[in-house]
Coordinates of C-alpha atoms and ligand atoms in Angstrom, one line a residue:
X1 CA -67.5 14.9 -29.0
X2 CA -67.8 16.2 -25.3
X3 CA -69.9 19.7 -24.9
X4 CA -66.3 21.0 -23.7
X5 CA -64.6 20.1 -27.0
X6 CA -67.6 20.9 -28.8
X7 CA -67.6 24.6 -27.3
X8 CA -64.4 24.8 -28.0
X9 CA -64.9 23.8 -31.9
X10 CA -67.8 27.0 -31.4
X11 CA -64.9 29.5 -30.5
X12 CA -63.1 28.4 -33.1
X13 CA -65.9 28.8 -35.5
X14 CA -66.7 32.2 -34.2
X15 CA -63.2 33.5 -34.5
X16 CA -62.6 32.2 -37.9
X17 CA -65.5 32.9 -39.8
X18 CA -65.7 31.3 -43.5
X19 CA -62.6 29.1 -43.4
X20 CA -64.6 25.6 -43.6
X21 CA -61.4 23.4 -44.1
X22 CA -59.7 25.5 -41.1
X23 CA -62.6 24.1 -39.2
X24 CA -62.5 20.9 -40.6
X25 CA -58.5 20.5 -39.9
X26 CA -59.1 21.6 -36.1
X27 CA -62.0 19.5 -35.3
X28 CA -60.5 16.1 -36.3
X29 CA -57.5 17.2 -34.2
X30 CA -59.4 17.9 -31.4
X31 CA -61.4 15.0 -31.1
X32 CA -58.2 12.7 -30.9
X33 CA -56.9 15.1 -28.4
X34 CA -59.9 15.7 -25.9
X35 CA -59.1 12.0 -23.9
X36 CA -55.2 13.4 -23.5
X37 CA -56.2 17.0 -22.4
X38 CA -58.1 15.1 -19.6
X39 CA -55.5 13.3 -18.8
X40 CA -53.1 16.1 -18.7
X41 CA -54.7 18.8 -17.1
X42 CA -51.1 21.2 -17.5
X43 CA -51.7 21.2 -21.5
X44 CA -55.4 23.0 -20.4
X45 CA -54.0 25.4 -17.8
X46 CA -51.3 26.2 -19.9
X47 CA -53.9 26.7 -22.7
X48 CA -51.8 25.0 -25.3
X49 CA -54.3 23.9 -27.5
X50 CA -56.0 27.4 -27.6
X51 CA -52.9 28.7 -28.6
X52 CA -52.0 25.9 -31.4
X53 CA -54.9 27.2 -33.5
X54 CA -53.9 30.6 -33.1
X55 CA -51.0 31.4 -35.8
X56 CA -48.7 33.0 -34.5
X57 CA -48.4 35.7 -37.6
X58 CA -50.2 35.7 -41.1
X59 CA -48.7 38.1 -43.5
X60 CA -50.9 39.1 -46.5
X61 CA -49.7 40.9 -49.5
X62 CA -50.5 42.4 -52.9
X63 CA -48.5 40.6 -55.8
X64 CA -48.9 43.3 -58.8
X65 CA -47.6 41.3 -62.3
X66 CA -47.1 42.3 -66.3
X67 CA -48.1 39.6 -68.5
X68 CA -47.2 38.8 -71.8
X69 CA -49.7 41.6 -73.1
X70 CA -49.0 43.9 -70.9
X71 CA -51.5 44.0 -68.7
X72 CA -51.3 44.7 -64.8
X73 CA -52.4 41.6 -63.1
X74 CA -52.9 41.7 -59.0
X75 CA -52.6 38.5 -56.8
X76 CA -52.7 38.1 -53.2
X77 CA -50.0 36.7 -51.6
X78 CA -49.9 34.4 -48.0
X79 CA -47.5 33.1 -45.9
X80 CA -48.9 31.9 -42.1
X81 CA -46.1 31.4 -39.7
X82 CA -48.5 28.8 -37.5
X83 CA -45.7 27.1 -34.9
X84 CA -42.0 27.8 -34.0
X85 CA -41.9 25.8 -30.9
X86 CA -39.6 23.6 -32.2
X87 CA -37.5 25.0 -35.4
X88 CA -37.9 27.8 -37.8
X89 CA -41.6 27.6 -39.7
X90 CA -41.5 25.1 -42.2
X91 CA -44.1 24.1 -45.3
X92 CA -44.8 25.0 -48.9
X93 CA -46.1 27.7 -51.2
X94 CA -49.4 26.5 -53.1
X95 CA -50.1 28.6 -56.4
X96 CA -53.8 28.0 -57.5
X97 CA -57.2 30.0 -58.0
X98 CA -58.6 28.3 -54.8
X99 CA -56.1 29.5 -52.6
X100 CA -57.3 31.8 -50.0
X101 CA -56.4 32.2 -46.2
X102 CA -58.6 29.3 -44.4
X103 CA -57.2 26.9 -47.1
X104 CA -53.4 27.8 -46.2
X105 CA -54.5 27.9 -42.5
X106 CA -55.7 24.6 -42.6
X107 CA -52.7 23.3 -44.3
X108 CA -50.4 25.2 -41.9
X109 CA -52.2 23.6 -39.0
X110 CA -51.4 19.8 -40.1
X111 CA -47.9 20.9 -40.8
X112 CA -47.2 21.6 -37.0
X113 CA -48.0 18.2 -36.5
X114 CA -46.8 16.5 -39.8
X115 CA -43.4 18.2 -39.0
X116 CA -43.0 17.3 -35.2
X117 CA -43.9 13.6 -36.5
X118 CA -40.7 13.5 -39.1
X119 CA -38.2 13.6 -35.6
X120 CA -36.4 17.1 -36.9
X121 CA -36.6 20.4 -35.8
X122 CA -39.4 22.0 -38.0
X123 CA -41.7 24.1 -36.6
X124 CA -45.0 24.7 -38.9
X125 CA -46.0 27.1 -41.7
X126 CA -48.0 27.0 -45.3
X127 CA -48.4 30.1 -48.0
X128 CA -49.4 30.4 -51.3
X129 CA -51.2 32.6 -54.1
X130 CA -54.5 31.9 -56.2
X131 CA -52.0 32.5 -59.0
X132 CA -52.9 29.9 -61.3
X133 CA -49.6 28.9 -63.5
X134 CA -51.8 27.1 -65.8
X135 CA -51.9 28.1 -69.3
X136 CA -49.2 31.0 -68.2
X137 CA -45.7 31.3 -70.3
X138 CA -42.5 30.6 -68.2
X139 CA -41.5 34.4 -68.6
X140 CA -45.5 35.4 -66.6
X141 CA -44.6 32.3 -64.1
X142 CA -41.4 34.1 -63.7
X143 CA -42.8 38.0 -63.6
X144 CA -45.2 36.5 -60.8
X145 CA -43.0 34.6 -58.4
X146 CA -40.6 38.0 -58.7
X147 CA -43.1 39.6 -57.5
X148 CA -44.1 37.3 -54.9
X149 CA -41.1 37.1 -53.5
X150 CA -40.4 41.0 -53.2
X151 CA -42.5 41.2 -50.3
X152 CA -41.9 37.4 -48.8
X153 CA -38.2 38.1 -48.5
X154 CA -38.2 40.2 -45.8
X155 CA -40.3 37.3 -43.4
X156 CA -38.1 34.2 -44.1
X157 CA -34.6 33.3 -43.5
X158 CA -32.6 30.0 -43.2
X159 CA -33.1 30.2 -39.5
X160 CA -36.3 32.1 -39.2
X161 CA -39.1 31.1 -42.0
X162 CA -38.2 27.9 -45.0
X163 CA -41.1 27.4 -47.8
X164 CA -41.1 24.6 -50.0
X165 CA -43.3 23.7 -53.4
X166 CA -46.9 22.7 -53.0
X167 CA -49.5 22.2 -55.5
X168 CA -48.5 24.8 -58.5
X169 CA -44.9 25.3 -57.2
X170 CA -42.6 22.7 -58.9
X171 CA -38.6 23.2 -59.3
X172 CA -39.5 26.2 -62.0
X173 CA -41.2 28.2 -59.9
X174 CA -38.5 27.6 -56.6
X175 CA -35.5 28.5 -59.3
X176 CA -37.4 31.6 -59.7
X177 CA -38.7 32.4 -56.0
X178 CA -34.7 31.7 -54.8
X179 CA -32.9 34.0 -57.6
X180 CA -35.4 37.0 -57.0
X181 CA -34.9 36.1 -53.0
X182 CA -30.5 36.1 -53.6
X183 CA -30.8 39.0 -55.5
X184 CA -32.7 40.8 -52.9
X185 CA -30.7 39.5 -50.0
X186 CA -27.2 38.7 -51.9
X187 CA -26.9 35.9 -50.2
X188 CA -26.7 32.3 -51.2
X189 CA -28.4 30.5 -48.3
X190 CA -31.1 27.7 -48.3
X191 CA -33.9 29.7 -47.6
X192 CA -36.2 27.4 -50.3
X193 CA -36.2 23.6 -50.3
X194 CA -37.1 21.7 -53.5
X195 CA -33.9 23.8 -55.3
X196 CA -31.8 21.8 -58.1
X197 CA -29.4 19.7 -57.7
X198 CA -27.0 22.1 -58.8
X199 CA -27.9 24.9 -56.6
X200 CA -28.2 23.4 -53.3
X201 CA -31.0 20.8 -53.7
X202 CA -31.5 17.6 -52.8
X203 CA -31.4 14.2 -54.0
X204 CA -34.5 12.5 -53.6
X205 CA -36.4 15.7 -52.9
X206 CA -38.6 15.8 -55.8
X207 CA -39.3 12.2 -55.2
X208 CA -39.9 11.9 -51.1
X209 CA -43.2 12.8 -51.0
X210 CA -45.1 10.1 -53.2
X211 CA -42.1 7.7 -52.4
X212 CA -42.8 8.1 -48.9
X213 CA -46.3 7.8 -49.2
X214 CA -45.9 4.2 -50.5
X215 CA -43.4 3.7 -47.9
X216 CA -46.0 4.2 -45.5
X217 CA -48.4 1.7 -47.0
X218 CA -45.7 -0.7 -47.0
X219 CA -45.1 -0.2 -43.2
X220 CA -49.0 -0.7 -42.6
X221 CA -49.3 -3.8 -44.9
X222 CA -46.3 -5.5 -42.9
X223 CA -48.3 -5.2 -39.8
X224 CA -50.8 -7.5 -41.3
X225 CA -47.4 -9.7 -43.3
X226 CA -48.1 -8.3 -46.5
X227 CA -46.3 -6.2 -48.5
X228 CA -47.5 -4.0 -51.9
X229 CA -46.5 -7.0 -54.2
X230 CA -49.3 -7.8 -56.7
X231 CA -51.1 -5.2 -55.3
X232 CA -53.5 -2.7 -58.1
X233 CA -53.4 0.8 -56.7
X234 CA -55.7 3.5 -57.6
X235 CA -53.7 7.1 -57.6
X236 CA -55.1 10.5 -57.7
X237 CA -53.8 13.4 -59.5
X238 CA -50.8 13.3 -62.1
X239 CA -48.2 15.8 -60.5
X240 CA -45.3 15.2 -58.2
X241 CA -46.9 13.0 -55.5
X242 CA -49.1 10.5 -57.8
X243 CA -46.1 10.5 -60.1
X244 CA -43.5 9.5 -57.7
X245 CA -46.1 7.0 -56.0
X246 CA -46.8 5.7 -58.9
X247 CA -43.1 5.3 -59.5
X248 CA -42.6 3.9 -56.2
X249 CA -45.5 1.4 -56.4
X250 CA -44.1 0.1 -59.0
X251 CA -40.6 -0.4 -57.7
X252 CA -42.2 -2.3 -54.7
X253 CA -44.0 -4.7 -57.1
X254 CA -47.3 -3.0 -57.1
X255 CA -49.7 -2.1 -60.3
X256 CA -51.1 1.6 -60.6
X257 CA -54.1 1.4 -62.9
X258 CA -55.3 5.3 -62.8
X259 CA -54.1 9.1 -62.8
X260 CA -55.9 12.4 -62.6
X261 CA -56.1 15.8 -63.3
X262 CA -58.2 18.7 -62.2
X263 CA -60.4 17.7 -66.2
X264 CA -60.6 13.9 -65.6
X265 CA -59.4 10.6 -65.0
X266 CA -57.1 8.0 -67.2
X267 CA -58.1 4.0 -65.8
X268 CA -55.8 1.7 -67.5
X269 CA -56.3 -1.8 -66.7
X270 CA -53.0 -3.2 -68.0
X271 CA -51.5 -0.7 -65.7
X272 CA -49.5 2.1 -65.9
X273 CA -45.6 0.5 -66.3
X274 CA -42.4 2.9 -66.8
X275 CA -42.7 3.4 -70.1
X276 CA -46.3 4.8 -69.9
X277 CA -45.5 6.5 -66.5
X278 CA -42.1 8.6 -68.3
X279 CA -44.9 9.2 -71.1
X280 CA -46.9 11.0 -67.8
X281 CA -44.1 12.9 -66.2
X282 CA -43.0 14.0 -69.9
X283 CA -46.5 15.2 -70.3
X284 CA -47.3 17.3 -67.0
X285 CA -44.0 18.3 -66.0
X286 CA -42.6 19.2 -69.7
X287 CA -45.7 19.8 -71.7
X288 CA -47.7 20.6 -69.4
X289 CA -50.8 18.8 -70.9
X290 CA -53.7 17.0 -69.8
X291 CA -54.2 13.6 -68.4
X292 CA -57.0 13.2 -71.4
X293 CA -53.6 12.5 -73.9
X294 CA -52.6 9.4 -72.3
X295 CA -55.7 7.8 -73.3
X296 CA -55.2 8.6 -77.1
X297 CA -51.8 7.4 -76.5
X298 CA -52.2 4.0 -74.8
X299 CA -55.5 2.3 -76.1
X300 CA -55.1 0.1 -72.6
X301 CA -56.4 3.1 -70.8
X302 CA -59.9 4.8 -71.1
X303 CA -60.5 8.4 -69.9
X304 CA -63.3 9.7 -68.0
X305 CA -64.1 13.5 -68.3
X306 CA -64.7 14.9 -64.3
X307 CA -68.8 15.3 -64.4
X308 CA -70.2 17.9 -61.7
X309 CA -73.5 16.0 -61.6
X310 CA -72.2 13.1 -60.1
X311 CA -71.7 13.0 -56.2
X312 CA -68.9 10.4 -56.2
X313 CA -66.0 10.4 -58.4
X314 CA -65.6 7.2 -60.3
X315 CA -62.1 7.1 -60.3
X316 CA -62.6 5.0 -56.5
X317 CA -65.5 2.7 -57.7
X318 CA -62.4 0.2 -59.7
X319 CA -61.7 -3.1 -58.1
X320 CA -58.3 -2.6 -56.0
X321 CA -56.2 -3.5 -53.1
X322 CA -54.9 0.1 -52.4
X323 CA -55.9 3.7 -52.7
X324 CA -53.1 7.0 -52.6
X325 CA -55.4 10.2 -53.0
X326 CA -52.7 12.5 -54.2
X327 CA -54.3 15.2 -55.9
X328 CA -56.3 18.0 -53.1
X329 CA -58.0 18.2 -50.0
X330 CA -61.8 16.8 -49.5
X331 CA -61.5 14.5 -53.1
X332 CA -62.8 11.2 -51.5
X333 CA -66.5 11.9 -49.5
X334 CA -68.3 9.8 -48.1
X335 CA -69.8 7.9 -51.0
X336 CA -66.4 7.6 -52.6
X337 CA -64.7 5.8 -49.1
X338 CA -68.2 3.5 -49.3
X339 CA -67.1 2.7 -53.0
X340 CA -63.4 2.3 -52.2
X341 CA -64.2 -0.1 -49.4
X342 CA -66.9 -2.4 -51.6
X343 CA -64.1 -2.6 -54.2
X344 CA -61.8 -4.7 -52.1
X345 CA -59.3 -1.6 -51.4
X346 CA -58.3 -1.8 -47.4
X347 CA -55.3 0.4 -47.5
X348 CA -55.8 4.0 -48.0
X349 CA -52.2 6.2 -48.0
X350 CA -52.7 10.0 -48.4
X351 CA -50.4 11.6 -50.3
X352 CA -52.5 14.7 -50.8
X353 CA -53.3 16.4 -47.4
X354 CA -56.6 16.4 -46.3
X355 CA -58.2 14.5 -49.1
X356 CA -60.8 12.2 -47.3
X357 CA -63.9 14.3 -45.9
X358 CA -64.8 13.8 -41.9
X359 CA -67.4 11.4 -43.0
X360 CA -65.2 9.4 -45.8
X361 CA -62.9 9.1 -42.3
X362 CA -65.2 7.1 -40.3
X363 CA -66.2 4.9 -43.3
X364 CA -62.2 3.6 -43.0
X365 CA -61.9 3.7 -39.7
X366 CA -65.3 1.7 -38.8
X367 CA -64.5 -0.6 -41.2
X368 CA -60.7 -1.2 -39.3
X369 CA -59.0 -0.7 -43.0
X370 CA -55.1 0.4 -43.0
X371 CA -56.1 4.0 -43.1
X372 CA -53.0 6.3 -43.3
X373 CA -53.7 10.4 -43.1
X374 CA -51.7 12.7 -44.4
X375 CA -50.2 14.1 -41.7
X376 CA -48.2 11.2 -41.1
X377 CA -48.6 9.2 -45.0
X378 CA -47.1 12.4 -46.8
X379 CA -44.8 13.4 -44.4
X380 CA -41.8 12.2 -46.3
X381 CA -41.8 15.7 -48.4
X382 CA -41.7 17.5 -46.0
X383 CA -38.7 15.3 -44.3
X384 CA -36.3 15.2 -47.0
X385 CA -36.7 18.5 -47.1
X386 CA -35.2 19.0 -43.6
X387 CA -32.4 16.6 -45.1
X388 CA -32.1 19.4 -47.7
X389 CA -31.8 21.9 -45.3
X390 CA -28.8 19.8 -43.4
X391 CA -26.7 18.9 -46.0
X392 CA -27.0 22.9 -47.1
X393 CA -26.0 24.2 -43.4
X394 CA -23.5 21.8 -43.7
X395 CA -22.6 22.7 -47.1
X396 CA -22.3 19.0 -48.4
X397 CA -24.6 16.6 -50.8
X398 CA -25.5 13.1 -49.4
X399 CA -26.2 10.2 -51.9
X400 CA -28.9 9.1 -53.6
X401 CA -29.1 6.0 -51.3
X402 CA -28.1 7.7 -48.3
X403 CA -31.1 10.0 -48.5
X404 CA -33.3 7.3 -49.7
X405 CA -32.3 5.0 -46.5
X406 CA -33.3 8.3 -43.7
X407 CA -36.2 8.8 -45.4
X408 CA -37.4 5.2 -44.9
X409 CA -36.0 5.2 -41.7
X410 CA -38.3 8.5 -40.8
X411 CA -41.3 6.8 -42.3
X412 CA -40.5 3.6 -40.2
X413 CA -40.4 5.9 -37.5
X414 CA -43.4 7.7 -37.6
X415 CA -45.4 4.3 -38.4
X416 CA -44.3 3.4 -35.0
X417 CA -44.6 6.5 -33.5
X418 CA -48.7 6.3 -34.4
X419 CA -48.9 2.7 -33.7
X420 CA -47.2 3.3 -30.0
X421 CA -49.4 7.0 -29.4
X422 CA -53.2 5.1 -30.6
X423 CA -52.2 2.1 -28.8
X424 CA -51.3 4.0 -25.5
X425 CA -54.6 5.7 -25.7
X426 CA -57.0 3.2 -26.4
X427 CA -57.4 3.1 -30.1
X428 CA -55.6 0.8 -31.5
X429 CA -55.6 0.4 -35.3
X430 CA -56.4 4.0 -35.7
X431 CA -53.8 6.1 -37.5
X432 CA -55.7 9.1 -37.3
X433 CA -55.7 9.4 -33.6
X434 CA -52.1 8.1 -33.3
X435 CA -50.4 11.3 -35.8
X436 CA -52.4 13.5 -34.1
X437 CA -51.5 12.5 -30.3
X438 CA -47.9 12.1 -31.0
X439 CA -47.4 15.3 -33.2
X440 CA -49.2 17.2 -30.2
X441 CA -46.9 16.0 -27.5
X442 CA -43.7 17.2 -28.7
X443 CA -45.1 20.1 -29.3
X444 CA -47.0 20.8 -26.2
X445 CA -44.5 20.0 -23.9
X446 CA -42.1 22.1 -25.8
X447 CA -44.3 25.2 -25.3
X448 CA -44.7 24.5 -21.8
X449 CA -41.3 24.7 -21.6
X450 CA -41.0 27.7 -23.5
X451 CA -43.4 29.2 -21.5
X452 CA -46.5 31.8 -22.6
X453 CA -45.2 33.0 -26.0
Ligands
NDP501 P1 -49.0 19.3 -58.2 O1 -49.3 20.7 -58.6 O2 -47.7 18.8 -58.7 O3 -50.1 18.3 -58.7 C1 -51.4 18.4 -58.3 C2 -52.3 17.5 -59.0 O4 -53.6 17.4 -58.4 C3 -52.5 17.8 -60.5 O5 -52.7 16.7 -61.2 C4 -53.8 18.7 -60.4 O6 -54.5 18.7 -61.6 C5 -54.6 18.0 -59.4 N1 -55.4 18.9 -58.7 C6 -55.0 20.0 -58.0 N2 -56.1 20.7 -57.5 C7 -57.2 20.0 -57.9 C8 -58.6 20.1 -57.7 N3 -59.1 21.2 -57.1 N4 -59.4 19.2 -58.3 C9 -58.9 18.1 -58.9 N5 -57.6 17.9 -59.2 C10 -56.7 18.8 -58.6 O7 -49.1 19.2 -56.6 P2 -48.4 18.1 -55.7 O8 -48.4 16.8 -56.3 O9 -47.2 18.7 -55.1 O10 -49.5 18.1 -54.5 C11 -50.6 17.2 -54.5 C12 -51.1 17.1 -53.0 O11 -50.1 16.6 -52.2 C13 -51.6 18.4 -52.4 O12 -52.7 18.0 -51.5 C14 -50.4 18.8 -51.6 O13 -50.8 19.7 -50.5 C15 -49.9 17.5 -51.1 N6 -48.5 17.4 -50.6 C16 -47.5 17.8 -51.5 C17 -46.2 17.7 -51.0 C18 -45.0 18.0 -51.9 O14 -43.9 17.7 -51.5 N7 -45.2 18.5 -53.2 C19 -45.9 17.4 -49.6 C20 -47.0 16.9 -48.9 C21 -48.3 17.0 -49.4 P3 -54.4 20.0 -62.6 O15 -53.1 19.9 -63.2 O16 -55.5 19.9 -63.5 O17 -54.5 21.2 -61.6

């Protein structure tokens, strides 16, 4: 890094005390974007980058709750409004005990650029509660999101401010956030994405993000002739984005031989097949249980408790072609990328954001696998959900196979649009530096056009 990028990292350091992954999600930007800022001096008198990792509001509120006992319970609730050069803020709510404001900072940054990436107008937001909805009845899910959203109405708006789900917030807790946010407003408008299908959701919503991630891999793979058939695929986590990758995998001809949860791991070498995956999704998303059960269901799999004194996680040491981290931010370091890459896997798709550390990064790219971030691997959730939000302004539903066709097209495009932006500046091959660059230009000229706001 140059000593004027690094400086720059230093003020942002300085300003943003304690909020590590904030740093973390500004540095890797910056480094792929020093080489343009020299080559377009306007972007640095117009101090554009400076004012990308300033939000542009952060409101932070107290979320008082009853449980079931009838205890007071007090949460803090976030929502950053980061970018609104080009559409109204745009990202999801997270709900768990980590949350705090250099997390949802972070994962407001990326979504300035993930959005610009998708081609529609979304400008960039994240919020979120360290609620934790595990372990909590639907009726203390439903008290807290009340709550919640009896201070966030007042900031969002179809036109002005559109959350989503995250980690924690699945179509329960949306249902709840948008009838607390109708009754408030009384009015019926698609101020949440991710609703049901029969309250203005989409089709293909739940699915996009994991769907999209394997979409991406695909679109990698083909620039090398291959595609994901006969493929095994290791997958993180075991809620909406490993399930739906996993699904997606499989459609594609692909074998995914592992889940995960925050307690452990589940490999299963005969691989995980529809009837075991419907067995997951019935698990997390009805039951609510833990990954551990599909182990003492299927005696194909064997499950691996998470151990703290290990400094790798042994769910990337398997032999595989393929990787989708799809769990949280910073779960693949360095030693895990080192282990990934000595197992054979040379495509790495994140559907989770964030989830390779800066060091697990240049393992990948040094060794020229098809590494896909998450900026532009997940960006399919995020996408659909700007299909969501035009088929509610038009006040229509689009099919199945309609939404599933823009979606691909949209991960087509953004494939290209890294390939193009790395190539154009000198780094071929790298993915990282490709979603950065061409998020940042539409965005940057865009404020230059809208002058000093
Ligand atoms: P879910 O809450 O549905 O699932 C999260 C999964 O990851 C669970 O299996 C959870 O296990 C596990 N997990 C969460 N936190 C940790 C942790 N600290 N350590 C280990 N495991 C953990 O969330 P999503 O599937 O929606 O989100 C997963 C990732 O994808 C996140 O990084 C999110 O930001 C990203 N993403 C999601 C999008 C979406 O549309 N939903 C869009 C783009 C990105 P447990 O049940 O034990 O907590």
């Amino acid at each position: 890094m140059s000593a004027s990028a690094a400086a720059f990292m230093e003020a942002v350091k300085a300003k943003n005390p304690a909020e590590p992954e904030f740093h973390q999600a500004v540095d890797e930007v910056v480094e792929s974007l020093w080489p343009v800022l020299d080559k377009r001096p306007e972007y640095r008198k117009a101090k554009i980058l400076e004012r990308i990792v300033e939000p542009e509001r952060v409101i932070l509120f107290r979320v008082p709750w009853v449980d079931d006992k009838g205890e007071v319970q007090v949460n803090r609730g976030i929502r950053i409004e980061m970018n609104s050069a080009i559409g109204p803020y745009k990202g999801g709510l997270r709900f768990h005990p980590s949350v705090n404001l250099g997390i949802l900072k972070f994962l407001a940054f990326e979504q300035v650029f993930k959005n610009s990436l998708t081609t529609l107008p979304m400008g960039g937001g994240k919020g979120g509660s360290d609620f934790d909805p595990k372990g909590k009845s639907d009726n203390e899910v439903m008290s807290f999101c009340q709550s919640f959203m009896s201070e966030l109405f007042r900031h969002i708006g179809p036109d002005t401010d559109v959350p989503a789900g995250d980690i924690g917030v699945g179509g329960r807790e949306i249902g709840y956030l948008f009838g607390q946010y109708k009754r408030l407003c009384n009015e019926f408008t698609g101020v949440l994405t991710g609703k049901g299908l029969n309250w203005g959701g989409s089709l293909i919503r739940p699915e996009a993000t994991g769907y999209g991630a394997v979409y991406f891999a695909a679109e990698m793979l083909s620039t090398r002739n291959e595609t994901l058939e006969g493929k095994k695929c290791l997958v993180s986590g075991s809620g909406n984005v490993a399930q739906y990758a996993c699904e997606k995998i499989l459609d594609l001809g692909g074998a995914p031989v592992t889940l995960s949860d925050s307690s452990g791991y589940i490999y299963d070498e005969a691989g995980i097949d529809r009837e075991k995956l419907a067995f997951a999704m019935d698990l997390k998303n009805v039951r609510r249980g833990r990954i551990k059960e599909y182990a003492e269901k299927y005696s194909s799999a064997v499950y691996m408790a998470v151990d703290s004194k290990l400094d790798y996680n042994p769910l990337w040491n398997h032999k595989a072609d393929c990787a989708f981290p799809s769990a949280t931010q910073n779960e693949i370091n360095a030693k895990d990328a080192e282990n990934l890459v000595n197992n054979g896997v040379y495509v790495v798709s994140e559907g989770a954001n964030m989830p390779t550390t800066p060091d697990g990064v240049i393992i990948f790219i040094e060794k020229k696998i098809l590494y896909g971030p998450g900026k532009a691997a997940n960006a399919g959730g995020v996408a659909t959900s700007g299909l969501e939000m035009s088929q509610n302004s038009l006040r229509l539903s689009w099919t199945r196979e309609e939404v599933d066709q823009r979606l691909q097209g949209i991960m087509k495009s953004i494939h290209s649009s890294c390939v193009e932006a790395s190539n154009e500046f000198g780094t071929p091959g790298n993915y990282v530096n490709g979603a950065n660059i061409a998020g940042f230009l539409k965005i940057a000229d865009t404020m230059l056009d809208q002058g000093v706001v």
